[in-house]
Coordinates of C-alpha atoms in Angstrom, one line a residue:
X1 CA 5.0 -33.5 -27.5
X2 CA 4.9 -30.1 -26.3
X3 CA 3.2 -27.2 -28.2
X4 CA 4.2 -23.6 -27.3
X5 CA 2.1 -20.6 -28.0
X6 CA 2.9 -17.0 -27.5
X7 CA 0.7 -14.5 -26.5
X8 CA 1.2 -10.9 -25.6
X9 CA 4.8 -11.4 -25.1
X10 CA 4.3 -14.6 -22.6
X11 CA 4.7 -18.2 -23.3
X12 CA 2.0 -20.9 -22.8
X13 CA 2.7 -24.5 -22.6
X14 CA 0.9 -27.2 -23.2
X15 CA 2.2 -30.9 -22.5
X16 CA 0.6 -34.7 -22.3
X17 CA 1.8 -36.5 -18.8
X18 CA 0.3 -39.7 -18.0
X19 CA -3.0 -39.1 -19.8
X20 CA -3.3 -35.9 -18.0
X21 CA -2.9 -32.7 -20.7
X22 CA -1.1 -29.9 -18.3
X23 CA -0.7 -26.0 -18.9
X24 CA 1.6 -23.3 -17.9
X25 CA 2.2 -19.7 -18.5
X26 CA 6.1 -18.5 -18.4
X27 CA 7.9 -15.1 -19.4
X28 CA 10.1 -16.7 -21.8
X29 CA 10.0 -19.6 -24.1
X30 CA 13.2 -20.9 -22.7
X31 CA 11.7 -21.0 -19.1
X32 CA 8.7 -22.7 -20.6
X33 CA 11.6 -25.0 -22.2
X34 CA 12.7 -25.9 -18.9
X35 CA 9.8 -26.8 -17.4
X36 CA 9.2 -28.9 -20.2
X37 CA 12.4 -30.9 -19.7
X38 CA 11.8 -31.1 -16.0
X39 CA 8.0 -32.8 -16.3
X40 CA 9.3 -35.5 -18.8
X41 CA 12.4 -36.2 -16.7
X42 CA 10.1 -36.4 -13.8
X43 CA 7.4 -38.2 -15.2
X44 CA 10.1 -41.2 -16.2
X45 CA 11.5 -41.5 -12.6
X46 CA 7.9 -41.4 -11.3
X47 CA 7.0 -43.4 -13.7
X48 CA 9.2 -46.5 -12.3
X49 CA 8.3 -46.0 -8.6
X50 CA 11.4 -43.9 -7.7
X51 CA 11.4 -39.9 -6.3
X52 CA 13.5 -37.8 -8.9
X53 CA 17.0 -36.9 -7.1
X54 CA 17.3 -33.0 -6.8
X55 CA 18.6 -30.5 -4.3
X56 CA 16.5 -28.4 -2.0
X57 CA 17.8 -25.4 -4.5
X58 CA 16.5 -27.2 -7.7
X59 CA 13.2 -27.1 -5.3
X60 CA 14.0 -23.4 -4.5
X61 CA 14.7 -22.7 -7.8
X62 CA 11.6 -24.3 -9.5
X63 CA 9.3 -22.5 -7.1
X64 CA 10.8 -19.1 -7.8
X65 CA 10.5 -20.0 -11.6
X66 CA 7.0 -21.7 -11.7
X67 CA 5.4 -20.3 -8.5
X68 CA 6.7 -16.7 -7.5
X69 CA 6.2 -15.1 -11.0
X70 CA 2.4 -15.4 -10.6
X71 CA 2.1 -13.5 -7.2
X72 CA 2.0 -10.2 -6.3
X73 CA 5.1 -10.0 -4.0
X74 CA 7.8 -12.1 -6.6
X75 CA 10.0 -9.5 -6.1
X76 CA 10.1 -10.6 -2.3
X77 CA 10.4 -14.2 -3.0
X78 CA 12.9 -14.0 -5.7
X79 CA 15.3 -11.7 -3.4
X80 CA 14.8 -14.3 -0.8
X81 CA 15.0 -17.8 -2.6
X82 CA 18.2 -16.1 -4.3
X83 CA 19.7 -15.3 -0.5
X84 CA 18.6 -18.9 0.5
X85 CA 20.3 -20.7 -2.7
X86 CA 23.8 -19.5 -0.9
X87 CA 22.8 -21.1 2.5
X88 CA 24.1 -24.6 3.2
X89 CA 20.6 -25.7 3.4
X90 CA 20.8 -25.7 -0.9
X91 CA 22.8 -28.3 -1.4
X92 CA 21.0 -31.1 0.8
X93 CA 19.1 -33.9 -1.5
X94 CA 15.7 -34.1 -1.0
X95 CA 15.8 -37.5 -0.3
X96 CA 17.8 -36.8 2.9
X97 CA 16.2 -33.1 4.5
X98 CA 15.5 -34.0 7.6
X99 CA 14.1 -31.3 10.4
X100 CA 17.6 -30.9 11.9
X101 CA 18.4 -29.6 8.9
X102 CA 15.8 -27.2 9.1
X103 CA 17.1 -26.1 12.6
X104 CA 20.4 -26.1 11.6
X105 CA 19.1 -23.7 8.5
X106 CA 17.2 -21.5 11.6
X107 CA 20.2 -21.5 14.3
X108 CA 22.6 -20.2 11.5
X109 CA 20.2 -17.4 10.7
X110 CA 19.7 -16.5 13.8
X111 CA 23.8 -16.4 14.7
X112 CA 23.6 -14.3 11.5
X113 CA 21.8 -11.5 13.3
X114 CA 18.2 -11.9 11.5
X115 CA 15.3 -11.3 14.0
X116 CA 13.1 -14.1 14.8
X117 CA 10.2 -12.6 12.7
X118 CA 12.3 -12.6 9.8
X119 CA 13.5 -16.1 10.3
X120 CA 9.3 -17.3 10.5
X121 CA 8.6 -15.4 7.2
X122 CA 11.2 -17.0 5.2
X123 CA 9.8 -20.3 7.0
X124 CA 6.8 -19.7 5.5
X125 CA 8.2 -19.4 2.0
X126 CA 10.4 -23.0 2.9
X127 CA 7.7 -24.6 3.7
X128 CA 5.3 -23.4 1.0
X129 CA 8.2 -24.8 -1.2
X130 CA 7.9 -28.2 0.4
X131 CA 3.6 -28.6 0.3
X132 CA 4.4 -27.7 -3.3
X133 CA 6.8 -30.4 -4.0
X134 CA 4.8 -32.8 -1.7
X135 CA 1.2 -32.4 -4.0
X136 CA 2.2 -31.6 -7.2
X137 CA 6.0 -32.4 -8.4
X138 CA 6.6 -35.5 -6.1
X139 CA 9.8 -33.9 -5.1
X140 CA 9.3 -34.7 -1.1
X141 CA 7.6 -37.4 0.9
X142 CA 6.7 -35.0 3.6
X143 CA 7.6 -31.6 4.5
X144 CA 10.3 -31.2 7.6
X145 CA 9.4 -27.7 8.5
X146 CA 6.4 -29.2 10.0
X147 CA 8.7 -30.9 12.6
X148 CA 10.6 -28.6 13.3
X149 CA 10.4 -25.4 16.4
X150 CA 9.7 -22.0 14.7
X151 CA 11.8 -19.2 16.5
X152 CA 9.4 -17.3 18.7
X153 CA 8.5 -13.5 16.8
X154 CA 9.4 -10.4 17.6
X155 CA 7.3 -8.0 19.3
X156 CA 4.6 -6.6 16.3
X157 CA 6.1 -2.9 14.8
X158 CA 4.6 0.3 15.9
X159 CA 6.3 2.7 14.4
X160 CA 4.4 5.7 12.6
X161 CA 6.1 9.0 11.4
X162 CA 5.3 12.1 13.2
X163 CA 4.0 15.4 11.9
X164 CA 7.5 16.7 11.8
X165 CA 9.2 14.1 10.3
X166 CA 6.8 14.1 7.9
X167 CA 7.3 17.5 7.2
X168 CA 11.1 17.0 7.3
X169 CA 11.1 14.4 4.6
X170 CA 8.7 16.5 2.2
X171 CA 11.4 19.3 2.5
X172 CA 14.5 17.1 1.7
X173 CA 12.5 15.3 -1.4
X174 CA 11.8 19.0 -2.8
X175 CA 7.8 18.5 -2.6
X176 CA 5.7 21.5 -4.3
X177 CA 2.4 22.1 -5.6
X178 CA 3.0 21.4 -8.7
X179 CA 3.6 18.5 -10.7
X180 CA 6.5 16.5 -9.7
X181 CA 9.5 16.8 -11.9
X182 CA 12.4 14.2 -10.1
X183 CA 12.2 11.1 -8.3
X184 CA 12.7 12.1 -4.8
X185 CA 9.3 15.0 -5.7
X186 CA 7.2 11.6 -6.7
X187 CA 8.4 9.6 -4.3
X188 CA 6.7 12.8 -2.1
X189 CA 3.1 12.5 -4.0
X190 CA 3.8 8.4 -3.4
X191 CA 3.8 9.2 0.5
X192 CA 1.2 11.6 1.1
X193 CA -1.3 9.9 -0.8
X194 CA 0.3 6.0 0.7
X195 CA -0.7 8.0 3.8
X196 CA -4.4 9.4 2.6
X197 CA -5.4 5.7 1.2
X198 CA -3.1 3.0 3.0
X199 CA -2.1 1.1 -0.1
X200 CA 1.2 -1.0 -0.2
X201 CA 4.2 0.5 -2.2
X202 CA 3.7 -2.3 -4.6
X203 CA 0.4 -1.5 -4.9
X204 CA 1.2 2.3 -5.7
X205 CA 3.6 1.2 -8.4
X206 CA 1.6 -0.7 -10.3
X207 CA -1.1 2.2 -10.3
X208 CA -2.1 3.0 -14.3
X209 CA -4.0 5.7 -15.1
X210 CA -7.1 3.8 -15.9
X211 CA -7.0 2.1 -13.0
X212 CA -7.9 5.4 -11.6
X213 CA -11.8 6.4 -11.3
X214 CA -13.7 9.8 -10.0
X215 CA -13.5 8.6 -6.5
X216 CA -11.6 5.4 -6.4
X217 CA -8.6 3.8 -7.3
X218 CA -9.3 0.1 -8.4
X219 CA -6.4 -2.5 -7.9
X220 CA -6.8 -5.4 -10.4
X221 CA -4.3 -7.9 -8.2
X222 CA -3.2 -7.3 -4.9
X223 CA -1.1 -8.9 -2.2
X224 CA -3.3 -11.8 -1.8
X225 CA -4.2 -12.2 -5.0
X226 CA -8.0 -10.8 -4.6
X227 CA -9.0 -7.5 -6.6
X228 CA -10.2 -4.4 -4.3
X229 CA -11.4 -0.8 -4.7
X230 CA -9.4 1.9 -2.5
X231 CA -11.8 5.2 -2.3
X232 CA -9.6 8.5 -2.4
X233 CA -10.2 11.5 -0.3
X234 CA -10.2 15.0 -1.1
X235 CA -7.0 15.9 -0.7
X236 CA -5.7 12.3 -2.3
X237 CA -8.0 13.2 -5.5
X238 CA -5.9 16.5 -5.7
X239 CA -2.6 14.8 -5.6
X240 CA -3.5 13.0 -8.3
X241 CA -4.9 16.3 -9.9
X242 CA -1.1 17.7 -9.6
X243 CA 0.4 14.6 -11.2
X244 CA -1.9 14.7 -14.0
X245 CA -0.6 18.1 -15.3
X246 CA -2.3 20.8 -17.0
X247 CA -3.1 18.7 -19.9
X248 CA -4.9 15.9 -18.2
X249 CA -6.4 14.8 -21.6
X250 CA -3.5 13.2 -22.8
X251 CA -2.5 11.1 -19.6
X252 CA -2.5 7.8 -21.4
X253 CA -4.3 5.0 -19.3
X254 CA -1.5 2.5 -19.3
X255 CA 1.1 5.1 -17.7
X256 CA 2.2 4.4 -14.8
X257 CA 0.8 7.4 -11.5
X258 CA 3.9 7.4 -10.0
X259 CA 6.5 6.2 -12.3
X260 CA 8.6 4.5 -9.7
X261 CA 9.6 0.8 -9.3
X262 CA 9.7 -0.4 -5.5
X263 CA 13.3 -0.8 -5.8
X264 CA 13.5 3.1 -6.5
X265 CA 11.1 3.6 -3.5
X266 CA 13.0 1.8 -1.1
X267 CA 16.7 3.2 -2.2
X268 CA 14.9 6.7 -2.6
X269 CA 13.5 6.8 0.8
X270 CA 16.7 5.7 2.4
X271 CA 18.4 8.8 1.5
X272 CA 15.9 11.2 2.1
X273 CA 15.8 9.4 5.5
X274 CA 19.4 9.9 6.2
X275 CA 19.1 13.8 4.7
X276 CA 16.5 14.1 7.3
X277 CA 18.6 12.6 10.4
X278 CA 15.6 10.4 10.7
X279 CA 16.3 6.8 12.1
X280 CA 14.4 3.5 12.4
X281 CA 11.4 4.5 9.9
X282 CA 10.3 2.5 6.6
X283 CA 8.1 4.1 4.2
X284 CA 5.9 0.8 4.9
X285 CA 5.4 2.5 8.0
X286 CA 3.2 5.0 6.5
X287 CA 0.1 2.1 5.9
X288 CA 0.0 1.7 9.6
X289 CA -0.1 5.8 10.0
X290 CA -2.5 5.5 7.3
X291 CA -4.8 3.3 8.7
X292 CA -4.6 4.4 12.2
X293 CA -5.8 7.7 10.7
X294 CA -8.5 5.9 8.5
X295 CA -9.6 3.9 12.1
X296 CA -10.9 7.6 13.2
X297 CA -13.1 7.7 10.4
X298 CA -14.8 4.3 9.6
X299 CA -15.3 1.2 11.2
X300 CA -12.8 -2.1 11.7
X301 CA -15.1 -3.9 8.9
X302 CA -14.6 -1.1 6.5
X303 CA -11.2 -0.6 7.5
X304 CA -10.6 -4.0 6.3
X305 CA -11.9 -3.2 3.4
X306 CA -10.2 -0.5 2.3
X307 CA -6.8 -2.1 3.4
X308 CA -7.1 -5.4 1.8
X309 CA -7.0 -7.6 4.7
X310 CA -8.6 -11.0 5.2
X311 CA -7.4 -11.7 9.0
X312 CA -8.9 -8.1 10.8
X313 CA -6.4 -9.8 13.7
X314 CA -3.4 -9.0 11.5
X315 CA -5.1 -5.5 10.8
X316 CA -5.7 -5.0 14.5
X317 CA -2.5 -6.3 16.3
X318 CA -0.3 -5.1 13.4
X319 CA -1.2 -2.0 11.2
X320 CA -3.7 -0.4 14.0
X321 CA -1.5 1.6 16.3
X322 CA -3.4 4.6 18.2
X323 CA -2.2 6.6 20.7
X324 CA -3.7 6.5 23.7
X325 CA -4.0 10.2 24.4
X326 CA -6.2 10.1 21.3
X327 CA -8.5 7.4 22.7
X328 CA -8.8 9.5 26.2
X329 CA -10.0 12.5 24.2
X330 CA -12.4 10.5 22.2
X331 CA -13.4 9.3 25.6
X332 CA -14.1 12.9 26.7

């Protein structure tokens, strides 16, 4: 029998299967309800020697449910796994996915117009889904992404914003001195200082107040799940002087810096973009201008540090993008 326990507005499970006492942490009691029903079904049809009978999108689906909510890009896996469920690839049993499947999945993508890099990053989440069902739900014998060709990936991103478009995107969001007022002015303060520290969006929205020290910003949970510190310059310490207010002293520590959700970023930026005649930038782009900056001033080790990476090869091949006039004047 299952016991449910509810704590700061989350739902912990426990449940007895096979012996074996197993836990889990949902957003809802009727998630947690689910899961519940799903072990015990499971744990009969294992039970007799047989692999429960599901589609690839009851696999989807459970990962998104069980999996995604606990890391810190869900918003990129649930918008994915939803797009996915609508693919042909859903309906399949999981007693008969096969790696021409998979290839069929990945030609049809491809026909669709997404870039091969695209097509290996939601490969990545496929196969992540299949390991998962593999080890732990005994949803799949063995995982056909593994036998399958990956499309080959598109040449790495170098784009950075110049000075002018920089300064072209601060007019259109109506950037001042003084503390910001509308969205499109803190999406402004979300740029600069994106650009004086190099953290990810996701990481700027999540900011609290008391996350925020005398010369460092400390992220609890990031990307990959480890916690970092992220030191602030000068000029990042005054933006966040300008967004505190005059009356600083009253800033509650759980309010949010920037007051902004990534969905508001990304639709925000988009039409300060277009108001700008500006073509082919994301405001990701700013980490790589940020960090190609930050390269001038510390070392690759640090670098890493400061950016959160665990491969420097992903730092280096990816985010660090200098110009090679720069380099001859260094040179000089």
């Amino acid at each position: 029998m299952a016991t449910y326990t509810n704590r700061n507005g989350r739902w912990r499970v426990q449940l007895q299967v096979n012996g074996t006492r197993k836990s889990k942490t949902f957003p809802s009691k009727s998630h947690a309800q689910q899961w519940v029903k799903m072990m015990e079904r499971d744990t009969a049809d294992i039970s007799v020697g047989v692999m429960p009978a599901k589609t690839f999108g009851e696999l989807l689906e459970r990962y998104d449910r069980e999996v995604s909510v606990t890391k810190g890009g869900e918003r990129w896996e649930h918008v994915r796994i939803n797009k996915l469920l609508r693919d042909p690839i859903a309906k399949i049993s999981n007693r008969q996915l096969s790696p021409q499947d998979v290839a069929d999945w990945r030609d049809r993508s491809a026909k669709a117009g997404l870039s091969g890099s695209s097509i290996r990053r939601e490969w990545g989440l496929l196969s992540a889904v299949c390991e998962r069902a593999i080890r732990e739900w005994g949803w799949l014998k063995e995982n056909p992404f593994r036998k399958a060709t990956k499309p080959k990936s598109n040449p790495d991103r170098t784009r950075r914003p110049t000075d002018d478009e920089i300064i072209d995107l601060l007019k259109v969001m109506g950037f001042s001195q003084k503390k910001p007022v509308l969205v499109s002015q803190r999406l402004a303060y979300m740029m600069l200082f994106g650009i004086e520290t190099a953290m990810r969006t996701s990481e700027m929205c999540n900011m609290r107040w008391g996350n925020v020290g005398a010369k460092l910003v400390h992220i609890p949970e990031s990307k990959n799940g480890d916690a970092r510190d992220v030191p602030l310059s000068k000029y990042a310490r005054e933006l966040l002087d300008t967004l505190r207010g005059d009356e600083p002293d009253k800033v509650n520590a759980d309010d949010s810096v920037f007051d902004m959700k990534p969905s508001q970023v990304d639709a925000n930026f988009r039409k300060a973009k277009k108001k700008a005649n500006i073509e082919s930038l994301h405001f990701h782009d700013f980490r790589r201008e940020a960090l190609t900056r930050l390269a001038k001033k510390v070392g690759v080790m640090e670098l890493a540090k400061i950016s959160g990476h665990r491969d420097v090869k992903i730092l280096l091949n990816v985010y660090y993008r200098p110009k090679m006039d720069d380099i001859a004047d260094m040179l000089d």
